[in-house]
């Protein structure tokens, strides 16, 4: 496949390779006339004219306009939801909310800040960055205001709030113009009550839930972060900023690349993805290919790809889309806010997250912590990060009592998307776990595949990474750390359909040194009634009433 794929490859033309211009220019303006993509969501003269026309026509003829404000009039036929949002946003704008980059874990009064319009991934000292919101501005409103506002936006088509990410826009990218947002209405994912798994296999756990972040546009939680990152790139590339960003690039174990490619394709922005050759599933490989990305299948592991993309993005005007870029985490943190919302703003006891490059565990921390600080809720859940034993640098670090961190060479694992030995967000993960009295667990290949397959037996179709999180849950229940009645959320990070090869191997009993306890291979039967009856009698022994 890799060689077939190589014929798809093409490099960006050299004329696109303009140097970045870092700037503090902070655009608060609304949609512009100079978009490089006139065919795409372009606020052209005619849109401005239409806006003006619509504003006039909606005030004219409504002599008692204020009495009717609570009634939403249908948007005019010639206007789409994006245009409607721009018209509305001219009145409301960012309402004084703002955010900037600061060094990760910097003191409140740090002088080192960067505009989100800067292209910057590292602090002056080479450390990680974080997006810091103006909490004083947000605190002007009580927690109940934010709860009601977010609840009022769920499940609507109003641009951009129909997205589970952008329904929390004020907590994400408060200043972005709705016209620059690239959203596929991601988020709002199912919080699945794992009734049978909890009851039959975890000692009667009545309050066990699976947050299905993988039932999403590209089949993983990465969509939540990518809508934010690609929206910001769209803003930078379009007027008035007009930054010469030739494309967006990432290293990936399969899910980041799928999300990046889809969002870039939707926004007509070139995507470049570096994939470790022969280490990702076929379904994941075909996603960026189908979306028209430039796909480089590289003869190294994920950590090698990550080193290369960092070098390349330092050299070329290609914007980095990995979670080293803290913008991504602003979108991913909304999954935590969504969980709170789905429980009517009650805080669960435990949240278990599979970890690889370790951005997501911090994103969950950040979402919960922001809601606590702004008094949407009154406490924090305890976080568990679950790793595959074959790729467990965080687990080893935790077991050493957070002594020196040592990267590892990650071995092959069925949880291929977390086959990462040198996670870029190690500091963020340690911070999140320490702040929540968190725990790190690991799962062997057999444990993760059994846990995934057992969950499937109860009606799920989990991915192996969710299997890692479920295996951690089994262990913590066995040890009595998680109690029978604890409200527990397992974060499912990808769709099982992306990982059918591993399920086929398991159910075919084809995996060396693995018992495959829950394997359920199909039965081959001759095409005659007697043979079929024999199989059914044997299978349903005693349950046929014969
Ligand atoms: C399916 C899946 N689960 C879990 C993870 C781990 O997320 P993170 O890298 O943010 O720790 C990833 C990516 O790394 C993933 O693709
Ligand atoms: N699992 C990830 C690995 C890269 O993680 P990122 O969050 O830093 O982009 C993937 O799917 O590529």
GROMACS .gro file of C-alpha atoms in nm, residues 57-71 73:
model
   16
   57UNK     CA    1  -3.550   4.475   0.563
   58UNK     CA    2  -3.554   4.317   0.907
   59UNK     CA    3  -3.594   4.651   1.083
   60UNK     CA    4  -3.828   4.801   0.829
   61UNK     CA    5  -4.180   4.678   0.873
   62UNK     CA    6  -4.139   4.586   1.240
   63UNK     CA    7  -4.270   4.886   1.421
   64UNK     CA    8  -4.275   4.698   1.752
   65UNK     CA    9  -3.936   4.528   1.691
   66UNK     CA   10  -3.843   4.503   2.061
   67UNK     CA   11  -4.164   4.314   2.147
   68UNK     CA   12  -4.080   4.057   1.886
   69UNK     CA   13  -3.718   4.002   1.977
   70UNK     CA   14  -3.785   3.669   2.141
   71UNK     CA   15  -3.935   3.533   1.820
   73UNK     CA   16  -3.757   3.508   1.232
   0.00000   0.00000   0.00000
